[in-house]
Amino acid sequence: GAGVSQSPSNKVTEKGKDVELRCDPISGHTALYWYRQSLGQGLEFLIYFQGNSAPDKSGLPSDRFSAERTGGSVSTLTIQRTQQEDSAVYLCASSFKAFSGNTIYFGEGSWLTVV
Amino acid sequence: KQEVTQIPAALSVPEGENLVLNCSFTDSAIYNLQWFRQDPGKGLTSLLLIQSSQREQTSGRLNASLDKSSGRSTLYIAASQPGDSATYLCAVRHGSGNTGKLIFGQGTTLQVKP
């Protein structure tokens, strides 16, 4: 596609339920990033994938959070047993290569509300 | 630990004014710095990317400068327009480049009044 695509765009879930957020990066981009933006907060790094290398998971806030990237393309961020503090916008981004000066392109985000 | 600060947090100017947004970072060993724009309820749009070896980048009415030694970057917007109203974020990638992590500032929310 022309840009980074994320789904769902909005999700309301009950506390304790699991959610999956999907990211479809720009075709050909080998690097994929997940960030979180809470109300009134800056962007918080969660995880990134670069090609076939082991992902950098250093930003995941707890073991309830996990992410996969299948076939080097689509990525899914899974949040288990959601808590109210997980409510945020989850932003996905991609670039041609992480370890370079390439521009990073963001999707429009998945707005998660945990009630 | 790298910290990125943006000043001011909010700015309101009349249409037509030239303005400067500031970004500072605590660790000068950056790989590159990127300026983004975020409209309400939207994702981020990349504006300018400055490599650590560069001093400035220009795109249309936008000019971004980088002074690594002092840990500062500025985004200059010429002849501001109401359509420039948005939140502007700067982000740095750490020095060796062997990380995908960007560290973001909190942003400057700009309002340009007609």
Coordinates of N, CA and C in Angstrom, one line a residue:
Chain A
G1 N 0.8 -1.2 0.0 CA 0.0 0.0 0.0 C 0.9 1.2 0.0
A2 N 0.2 2.4 -0.1 CA 0.9 3.6 -0.2 C 1.5 4.1 1.2
G3 N 0.9 3.6 2.3 CA 1.4 4.0 3.6 C 1.3 2.9 4.5
V4 N 1.7 3.2 5.8 CA 1.6 2.2 6.9 C 0.1 2.1 7.3
S5 N -0.4 0.9 7.2 CA -1.8 0.7 7.5 C -2.0 0.0 8.9
Q6 N -2.8 0.5 9.7 CA -3.1 -0.1 11.0 C -4.5 -0.4 11.2
S7 N -4.8 -1.6 11.9 CA -6.2 -1.9 12.2 C -6.2 -2.6 13.6
P8 N -7.3 -2.5 14.3 CA -8.4 -1.6 14.0 C -8.0 -0.1 14.3
S9 N -8.7 0.8 13.8 CA -8.4 2.2 14.1 C -8.9 2.6 15.5
N10 N -9.9 2.0 15.9 CA -10.4 2.2 17.3 C -10.8 0.9 17.9
K11 N -10.5 0.7 19.2 CA -10.9 -0.5 19.9 C -11.3 -0.2 21.3
V12 N -12.5 -0.6 21.7 CA -12.9 -0.5 23.1 C -13.0 -1.9 23.6
T13 N -12.3 -2.2 24.7 CA -12.3 -3.5 25.3 C -12.5 -3.5 26.8
E14 N -13.0 -4.6 27.3 CA -13.1 -4.7 28.8 C -11.8 -5.1 29.4
K15 N -11.7 -4.5 30.6 CA -10.5 -4.9 31.4 C -10.4 -6.4 31.5
G16 N -9.2 -6.9 31.3 CA -9.0 -8.3 31.4 C -9.0 -9.1 30.1
K17 N -9.5 -8.5 29.1 CA -9.6 -9.1 27.8 C -8.3 -8.9 27.0
D18 N -8.0 -9.8 26.1 CA -6.8 -9.7 25.2 C -7.2 -8.9 24.0
V19 N -6.2 -8.2 23.4 CA -6.5 -7.5 22.2 C -5.3 -7.7 21.2
E20 N -5.6 -7.6 20.0 CA -4.5 -7.7 18.9 C -4.6 -6.5 18.0
L21 N -3.5 -5.9 17.8 CA -3.4 -4.7 16.9 C -2.5 -5.1 15.8
R22 N -3.0 -4.7 14.6 CA -2.3 -5.2 13.4 C -1.6 -4.0 12.7
C23 N -0.4 -4.3 12.1 CA 0.3 -3.2 11.3 C 0.8 -3.8 10.0
D24 N 0.4 -3.2 8.9 CA 0.9 -3.5 7.6 C 1.8 -2.5 7.1
P25 N 3.1 -2.7 7.1 CA 4.1 -1.7 6.8 C 4.1 -1.4 5.3
I26 N 4.8 -0.3 4.9 CA 5.0 0.0 3.5 C 5.8 -1.1 2.8
S27 N 5.4 -1.5 1.7 CA 6.0 -2.6 0.9 C 7.5 -2.3 0.7
G28 N 8.3 -3.3 1.1 CA 9.7 -3.2 0.9 C 10.5 -2.7 2.1
H29 N 9.7 -2.2 3.1 CA 10.4 -1.7 4.3 C 10.7 -2.9 5.2
T30 N 12.0 -2.9 5.6 CA 12.5 -4.1 6.4 C 12.4 -3.8 7.9
A31 N 12.3 -2.5 8.2 CA 12.3 -2.2 9.7 C 10.9 -1.8 10.0
L32 N 10.4 -2.3 11.2 CA 9.1 -2.0 11.7 C 9.1 -1.7 13.2
Y33 N 8.4 -0.6 13.6 CA 8.5 -0.1 14.9 C 7.1 -0.1 15.5
W34 N 7.0 -0.3 16.8 CA 5.7 0.0 17.6 C 6.0 1.0 18.7
Y35 N 5.2 2.0 18.7 CA 5.3 3.1 19.8 C 3.9 3.2 20.4
R36 N 3.9 3.7 21.6 CA 2.7 4.0 22.4 C 2.6 5.5 22.8
Q37 N 1.5 6.1 22.6 CA 1.3 7.5 23.0 C 0.1 7.6 23.9
S38 N 0.3 7.8 25.2 CA -0.8 8.0 26.1 C -1.2 9.4 26.2
L39 N -2.4 9.6 26.6 CA -3.0 11.0 26.7 C -2.1 11.9 27.4
G40 N -1.6 13.0 26.7 CA -0.8 14.0 27.3 C 0.7 13.6 27.5
Q41 N 1.0 12.4 27.0 CA 2.4 11.9 27.1 C 3.1 11.9 25.8
G42 N 4.4 11.8 25.8 CA 5.2 11.6 24.6 C 5.1 10.2 24.1
L43 N 5.8 10.0 23.0 CA 5.8 8.7 22.4 C 6.8 7.8 23.1
E44 N 6.3 6.6 23.4 CA 7.1 5.6 24.2 C 7.4 4.4 23.3
F45 N 8.7 4.2 23.1 CA 9.1 3.1 22.3 C 8.7 1.7 22.9
L46 N 8.2 0.8 22.1 CA 7.8 -0.5 22.6 C 8.8 -1.6 22.0
I47 N 8.8 -1.7 20.7 CA 9.6 -2.8 20.1 C 9.9 -2.4 18.6
Y48 N 11.0 -3.0 18.1 CA 11.2 -2.8 16.7 C 11.8 -4.1 16.1
F49 N 11.5 -4.3 14.8 CA 11.9 -5.5 14.1 C 12.8 -5.0 12.9
Q50 N 13.9 -5.7 12.6 CA 14.7 -5.3 11.5 C 15.1 -6.6 10.8
G51 N 14.4 -6.8 9.6 CA 14.7 -8.0 8.8 C 14.5 -9.3 9.6
N52 N 15.5 -10.2 9.5 CA 15.5 -11.4 10.2 C 16.2 -11.4 11.6
S53 N 16.6 -10.2 12.0 CA 17.3 -10.1 13.2 C 16.4 -10.2 14.4
A54 N 16.9 -10.6 15.6 CA 16.1 -10.7 16.8 C 15.5 -9.3 17.1
P55 N 14.2 -9.2 17.4 CA 13.7 -7.9 17.6 C 14.2 -7.3 18.9
D56 N 14.2 -5.9 19.0 CA 14.5 -5.2 20.2 C 13.3 -5.0 21.0
K57 N 13.1 -5.8 22.0 CA 11.9 -5.7 22.8 C 12.0 -4.9 24.1
S58 N 13.1 -4.1 24.1 CA 13.5 -3.4 25.4 C 12.4 -2.5 25.9
G59 N 11.5 -2.0 25.0 CA 10.5 -1.1 25.4 C 9.2 -1.6 25.9
L60 N 9.0 -2.9 25.8 CA 7.7 -3.5 26.2 C 7.6 -3.4 27.7
P61 N 6.4 -2.8 28.1 CA 6.3 -2.4 29.6 C 6.1 -3.6 30.5
S62 N 5.6 -4.7 30.0 CA 5.4 -5.9 30.9 C 5.3 -7.1 30.0
D63 N 5.2 -8.3 30.6 CA 5.1 -9.5 29.9 C 3.7 -9.8 29.3
R64 N 2.8 -8.8 29.6 CA 1.5 -8.9 29.0 C 1.5 -8.5 27.5
F65 N 2.6 -7.8 27.2 CA 2.8 -7.3 25.8 C 3.7 -8.2 25.0
S66 N 3.3 -8.5 23.8 CA 4.2 -9.2 22.9 C 3.9 -8.8 21.5
A67 N 4.8 -9.1 20.6 CA 4.6 -8.7 19.2 C 5.3 -9.7 18.3
E68 N 4.7 -9.9 17.1 CA 5.3 -10.8 16.1 C 5.3 -10.1 14.8
R69 N 6.2 -10.6 14.0 CA 6.2 -10.1 12.6 C 6.4 -11.3 11.7
T70 N 5.3 -11.6 10.9 CA 5.3 -12.8 10.1 C 5.8 -12.5 8.7
G71 N 6.7 -13.3 8.2 CA 7.1 -13.2 6.9 C 7.8 -11.9 6.5
G72 N 8.3 -11.2 7.6 CA 9.0 -10.0 7.4 C 8.1 -8.8 6.9
S73 N 6.8 -9.0 7.1 CA 5.9 -8.0 6.7 C 5.0 -7.5 7.8
V74 N 3.8 -8.1 7.8 CA 2.7 -7.7 8.8 C 3.2 -8.0 10.2
S75 N 2.8 -7.1 11.1 CA 3.1 -7.3 12.5 C 1.9 -7.2 13.3
T76 N 1.8 -8.0 14.4 CA 0.7 -8.0 15.4 C 1.2 -7.7 16.7
L77 N 0.7 -6.7 17.4 CA 1.0 -6.4 18.8 C -0.2 -7.0 19.6
T78 N 0.2 -7.8 20.6 CA -0.8 -8.4 21.4 C -0.7 -8.0 22.9
I79 N -1.8 -7.6 23.4 CA -1.8 -7.2 24.8 C -2.8 -8.1 25.5
Q80 N -2.2 -8.9 26.5 CA -3.0 -9.8 27.2 C -3.5 -9.2 28.5
R81 N -4.7 -9.7 28.9 CA -5.3 -9.2 30.2 C -5.2 -7.7 30.4
T82 N -5.8 -7.0 29.4 CA -5.7 -5.6 29.4 C -6.0 -4.9 30.7
Q83 N -5.3 -3.8 31.0 CA -5.6 -3.0 32.1 C -5.9 -1.6 31.6
Q84 N -6.5 -0.8 32.5 CA -7.0 0.6 32.1 C -5.8 1.4 31.7
E85 N -4.6 1.2 32.3 CA -3.5 2.0 32.0 C -2.9 1.7 30.6
D86 N -3.4 0.6 30.0 CA -3.0 0.3 28.6 C -3.7 1.2 27.6
S87 N -4.7 1.9 28.0 CA -5.4 2.8 27.1 C -4.5 3.8 26.5
A88 N -4.4 3.9 25.2 CA -3.4 4.7 24.5 C -3.6 4.6 23.0
V89 N -2.9 5.4 22.3 CA -2.8 5.2 20.9 C -1.5 4.4 20.6
Y90 N -1.7 3.3 19.8 CA -0.6 2.5 19.5 C -0.2 2.7 18.0
L91 N 1.0 3.3 17.9 CA 1.5 3.7 16.5 C 2.5 2.8 16.0
C92 N 2.3 2.4 14.7 CA 3.3 1.6 14.1 C 4.0 2.4 13.0
A93 N 5.2 2.1 12.8 CA 6.0 2.8 11.8 C 6.9 1.8 11.0
S94 N 7.4 2.2 9.8 CA 8.3 1.4 9.1 C 9.3 2.3 8.3
S95 N 10.4 1.7 8.0 CA 11.4 2.3 7.2 C 12.2 1.3 6.4
F96 N 13.0 1.8 5.4 CA 13.7 0.8 4.6 C 14.7 0.0 5.4
K97 N 15.3 0.7 6.4 CA 16.3 0.0 7.2 C 16.5 0.7 8.5
A98 N 16.6 0.0 9.6 CA 16.6 0.7 10.9 C 18.0 1.4 11.1
F99 N 19.1 0.7 10.7 CA 20.4 1.2 11.0 C 20.9 2.1 9.9
S100 N 20.1 3.1 9.7 CA 20.5 4.0 8.6 C 19.8 5.3 8.8
G101 N 20.0 6.2 7.8 CA 19.4 7.5 7.9 C 18.1 7.6 7.2
N102 N 17.4 6.5 7.0 CA 16.2 6.5 6.3 C 15.0 7.1 7.1
T103 N 14.1 7.8 6.4 CA 13.0 8.4 7.0 C 12.0 7.3 7.5
I104 N 11.5 7.6 8.7 CA 10.5 6.6 9.3 C 9.1 7.1 9.0
Y105 N 8.2 6.2 8.6 CA 6.8 6.6 8.2 C 5.9 5.9 9.2
F106 N 5.0 6.7 9.7 CA 4.0 6.3 10.8 C 2.7 6.0 10.2
G107 N 2.0 5.0 10.7 CA 0.6 4.9 10.5 C -0.3 5.8 11.3
E108 N -1.6 5.8 11.2 CA -2.4 6.7 11.9 C -2.8 6.2 13.3
G109 N -2.4 5.0 13.6 CA -2.5 4.5 15.0 C -3.8 3.7 15.2
S110 N -3.7 2.9 16.3 CA -4.9 2.2 16.8 C -5.2 2.7 18.2
W111 N -6.4 3.3 18.3 CA -6.8 3.9 19.6 C -7.4 2.9 20.4
L112 N -6.8 2.6 21.5 CA -7.3 1.5 22.4 C -7.8 2.1 23.7
T113 N -9.0 1.8 24.0 CA -9.7 2.2 25.3 C -10.0 1.0 26.1
V114 N -9.5 0.9 27.3 CA -9.8 -0.2 28.2 C -10.8 0.3 29.2
V115 N -12.0 -0.4 29.3 CA -13.0 0.1 30.3 C -13.3 -0.9 31.4
Chain B
K1 N 21.5 8.4 29.9 CA 20.2 8.2 29.3 C 19.9 9.5 28.4
Q2 N 19.5 9.2 27.2 CA 19.1 10.3 26.3 C 17.8 10.9 26.7
E3 N 17.7 12.2 26.8 CA 16.5 12.9 27.1 C 16.3 14.0 26.0
V4 N 15.1 14.2 25.5 CA 14.8 15.1 24.5 C 13.8 16.1 25.1
T5 N 14.1 17.4 24.9 CA 13.2 18.4 25.5 C 12.8 19.4 24.4
Q6 N 11.5 19.8 24.3 CA 11.1 20.7 23.4 C 10.5 21.9 24.1
I7 N 10.9 23.1 23.6 CA 10.5 24.3 24.2 C 10.1 25.3 23.0
P8 N 8.9 26.0 23.1 CA 8.0 25.9 24.2 C 7.0 24.7 24.0
A9 N 6.2 24.4 25.0 CA 5.2 23.4 24.9 C 4.1 23.7 24.0
A10 N 3.8 25.0 24.0 CA 2.7 25.5 23.1 C 3.1 26.9 22.6
L11 N 2.6 27.2 21.4 CA 2.9 28.5 20.8 C 1.7 29.0 20.0
S12 N 1.4 30.2 20.1 CA 0.3 30.8 19.3 C 0.8 32.0 18.6
V13 N 0.7 32.1 17.3 CA 1.2 33.2 16.5 C 0.1 33.6 15.5
P14 N 0.2 34.9 15.0 CA -0.7 35.3 13.9 C -0.1 34.8 12.6
E15 N -1.0 34.6 11.7 CA -0.6 34.2 10.3 C 0.4 35.1 9.7
G16 N 1.4 34.5 9.1 CA 2.4 35.3 8.4 C 3.7 35.4 9.1
E17 N 3.7 35.1 10.4 CA 4.9 35.2 11.2 C 5.9 34.1 10.9
N18 N 7.1 34.4 11.0 CA 8.2 33.4 11.0 C 8.4 32.9 12.5
L19 N 8.6 31.7 12.7 CA 8.8 31.2 14.0 C 9.8 30.1 14.1
V20 N 10.3 29.8 15.3 CA 11.3 28.8 15.6 C 10.9 27.9 16.7
L21 N 10.9 26.6 16.5 CA 10.7 25.6 17.5 C 12.0 25.0 17.9
N22 N 12.1 24.8 19.2 CA 13.4 24.3 19.7 C 13.4 22.9 20.2
C23 N 14.5 22.2 20.0 CA 14.6 20.8 20.5 C 16.0 20.7 21.1
S24 N 16.1 20.1 22.3 CA 17.4 19.9 22.8 C 17.5 18.5 23.3
F25 N 18.8 17.9 23.3 CA 19.0 16.6 23.7 C 20.2 16.5 24.6
T26 N 20.2 15.6 25.5 CA 21.3 15.6 26.5 C 22.5 14.8 26.1
D27 N 22.4 13.9 25.2 CA 23.6 13.1 24.7 C 23.8 13.5 23.3
S28 N 25.0 14.1 23.0 CA 25.3 14.6 21.7 C 25.7 13.5 20.7
A29 N 25.8 12.3 21.2 CA 26.2 11.2 20.3 C 25.0 10.6 19.6
I30 N 24.4 11.4 18.7 CA 23.2 11.0 18.0 C 23.6 10.5 16.6
Y31 N 22.7 9.7 16.0 CA 23.0 9.2 14.7 C 22.2 10.1 13.7
N32 N 21.0 10.5 14.0 CA 20.3 11.5 13.3 C 19.2 12.0 14.1
L33 N 18.5 13.1 13.6 CA 17.4 13.7 14.2 C 16.3 14.0 13.2
Q34 N 15.1 13.7 13.6 CA 14.0 13.8 12.7 C 12.9 14.7 13.3
W35 N 12.3 15.6 12.5 CA 11.2 16.4 12.9 C 9.9 15.8 12.3
F36 N 8.9 15.7 13.1 CA 7.6 15.2 12.7 C 6.5 16.2 13.0
R37 N 5.4 16.1 12.3 CA 4.2 16.8 12.6 C 3.1 15.8 12.9
Q38 N 2.3 16.2 13.9 CA 1.1 15.3 14.3 C -0.1 16.2 14.3
D39 N -1.1 15.9 13.5 CA -2.4 16.6 13.6 C -3.3 15.8 14.5
P40 N -4.2 16.5 15.2 CA -5.1 15.9 16.2 C -5.7 14.6 15.6
G41 N -5.6 13.5 16.4 CA -6.2 12.3 16.0 C -5.5 11.5 14.9
K42 N -4.4 12.0 14.5 CA -3.7 11.4 13.4 C -2.3 10.8 13.8
G43 N -1.7 10.1 12.9 CA -0.3 9.6 13.1 C 0.7 10.7 12.9
L44 N 1.9 10.4 12.8 CA 3.0 11.3 12.6 C 3.4 11.4 11.1
T45 N 3.7 12.6 10.7 CA 4.2 12.8 9.3 C 5.6 13.3 9.4
S46 N 6.5 12.7 8.7 CA 7.9 13.1 8.8 C 8.1 14.4 8.0
L47 N 8.8 15.4 8.6 CA 9.0 16.6 7.9 C 10.4 16.7 7.4
L48 N 11.4 16.5 8.2 CA 12.8 16.7 7.9 C 13.6 15.7 8.7
L49 N 14.6 15.1 8.0 CA 15.6 14.2 8.7 C 17.0 14.8 8.5
I50 N 17.7 15.0 9.6 CA 19.0 15.5 9.5 C 20.0 14.5 10.1
Q51 N 21.0 14.1 9.2 CA 22.0 13.2 9.7 C 23.0 13.9 10.6
S52 N 23.7 13.1 11.4 CA 24.6 13.7 12.4 C 25.7 14.5 11.7
S53 N 26.0 14.2 10.5 CA 27.1 14.9 9.8 C 26.6 16.2 9.1
Q54 N 25.3 16.4 9.1 CA 24.7 17.6 8.5 C 24.4 18.7 9.5
R55 N 24.3 19.9 8.9 CA 24.0 21.1 9.8 C 22.6 21.5 9.6
E56 N 22.0 21.3 8.4 CA 20.6 21.7 8.2 C 20.0 21.0 7.0
Q57 N 18.7 21.0 7.0 CA 17.9 20.5 5.9 C 16.7 21.5 5.7
T58 N 16.4 21.6 4.4 CA 15.3 22.5 4.0 C 14.2 21.8 3.2
S59 N 13.0 22.1 3.5 CA 11.9 21.6 2.6 C 10.8 22.7 2.6
G60 N 10.7 23.4 1.5 CA 9.7 24.4 1.3 C 10.0 25.5 2.3
R61 N 8.9 25.8 3.1 CA 9.0 26.9 4.1 C 9.7 26.4 5.4
L62 N 10.1 25.2 5.5 CA 10.7 24.6 6.7 C 12.2 24.5 6.5
N63 N 12.9 24.8 7.6 CA 14.3 24.7 7.7 C 14.7 24.1 9.1
A64 N 15.4 23.0 9.1 CA 15.8 22.4 10.4 C 17.3 22.5 10.5
S65 N 17.8 22.9 11.6 CA 19.2 23.0 11.8 C 19.6 22.0 12.9
L66 N 20.9 21.6 12.9 CA 21.4 20.7 14.0 C 22.8 21.2 14.4
D67 N 22.9 21.3 15.7 CA 24.2 21.6 16.4 C 24.4 20.5 17.4
K68 N 25.1 19.5 16.9 CA 25.3 18.3 17.8 C 26.1 18.6 19.1
S69 N 27.1 19.5 18.9 CA 28.0 19.7 20.1 C 27.2 20.4 21.2
S70 N 26.3 21.2 20.9 CA 25.5 21.9 21.9 C 24.2 21.1 22.2
G71 N 23.9 20.1 21.5 CA 22.7 19.3 21.7 C 21.4 20.0 21.4
R72 N 21.4 20.7 20.2 CA 20.3 21.5 19.9 C 19.9 21.3 18.4
S73 N 18.6 21.4 18.2 CA 18.1 21.5 16.9 C 16.9 22.5 16.9
T74 N 16.8 23.2 15.8 CA 15.7 24.2 15.6 C 14.9 23.9 14.3
L75 N 13.6 24.1 14.4 CA 12.8 24.0 13.2 C 12.2 25.4 13.0
Y76 N 12.6 25.9 11.8 CA 12.2 27.3 11.4 C 11.1 27.2 10.4
I77 N 10.0 27.9 10.7 CA 8.8 27.9 9.8 C 8.7 29.3 9.3
A78 N 8.8 29.5 8.0 CA 8.6 30.8 7.4 C 7.2 31.1 7.0
A79 N 6.8 32.3 7.2 CA 5.5 32.8 6.7 C 4.4 31.8 7.1
S80 N 4.2 31.6 8.4 CA 3.3 30.6 8.9 C 1.9 30.8 8.4
Q81 N 1.2 29.6 8.3 CA -0.2 29.6 7.8 C -1.1 28.8 8.8
P82 N -2.4 29.1 8.8 CA -3.2 28.3 9.7 C -3.1 26.8 9.5
G83 N -2.8 26.4 8.3 CA -2.6 25.0 8.0 C -1.4 24.4 8.7
D84 N -0.5 25.2 9.2 CA 0.6 24.7 9.9 C 0.3 24.4 11.4
S85 N -0.9 24.7 11.8 CA -1.3 24.4 13.2 C -1.3 22.9 13.4
A86 N -0.5 22.4 14.4 CA -0.3 21.0 14.6 C 0.6 20.9 15.8
T87 N 0.9 19.7 16.2 CA 2.0 19.4 17.2 C 3.2 19.0 16.5
Y88 N 4.4 19.6 16.8 CA 5.6 19.3 16.1 C 6.5 18.5 17.1
L89 N 7.0 17.4 16.7 CA 7.8 16.5 17.5 C 9.2 16.4 16.9
C90 N 10.2 16.4 17.8 CA 11.5 16.0 17.3 C 11.9 14.7 18.0
A91 N 12.7 13.9 17.3 CA 13.2 12.6 17.8 C 14.6 12.3 17.3
V92 N 15.4 11.7 18.3 CA 16.8 11.4 17.9 C 16.9 9.9 18.0
R93 N 17.8 9.5 17.1 CA 18.3 8.1 17.1 C 19.7 8.1 17.6
H94 N 20.0 7.1 18.5 CA 21.3 7.1 19.2 C 22.4 6.9 18.3
G95 N 23.6 7.3 18.8 CA 24.8 7.5 18.0 C 25.3 6.5 17.1
S96 N 25.4 5.2 17.5 CA 26.0 4.2 16.7 C 25.1 3.8 15.5
G97 N 23.8 4.1 15.7 CA 22.9 3.7 14.6 C 22.4 2.3 14.7
N98 N 23.0 1.5 15.7 CA 22.6 0.1 15.7 C 21.4 -0.1 16.7
T99 N 20.5 0.8 16.6 CA 19.2 0.7 17.3 C 18.1 1.3 16.5
G100 N 17.0 0.7 16.6 CA 15.8 1.3 15.9 C 15.1 2.3 16.8
K101 N 15.5 2.4 18.0 CA 14.8 3.2 18.9 C 15.0 4.7 18.7
L102 N 13.8 5.4 18.6 CA 13.9 6.9 18.5 C 13.4 7.4 19.9
I103 N 14.1 8.4 20.4 CA 13.7 9.1 21.6 C 13.0 10.4 21.2
F104 N 11.7 10.5 21.6 CA 10.9 11.7 21.2 C 10.9 12.7 22.3
G105 N 10.8 14.0 21.9 CA 10.4 15.1 22.8 C 8.9 15.0 23.0
Q106 N 8.5 15.9 23.9 CA 7.0 16.0 24.3 C 6.2 16.8 23.2
G107 N 6.9 17.5 22.4 CA 6.3 18.2 21.3 C 6.0 19.7 21.6
T108 N 5.8 20.4 20.6 CA 5.4 21.8 20.7 C 4.1 21.9 19.9
T109 N 3.0 22.4 20.6 CA 1.7 22.5 19.9 C 1.6 23.9 19.4
L110 N 1.5 24.0 18.1 CA 1.5 25.3 17.4 C 0.1 25.7 16.9
Q111 N -0.3 26.9 17.2 CA -1.6 27.4 16.6 C -1.3 28.7 15.8
V112 N -1.6 28.7 14.6 CA -1.5 29.8 13.7 C -2.8 30.4 13.5
K113 N -3.0 31.6 14.0 CA -4.3 32.3 13.9 C -4.5 33.1 12.6
P114 N -5.6 32.9 11.9 CA -5.8 33.7 10.7 C -5.9 35.2 10.9

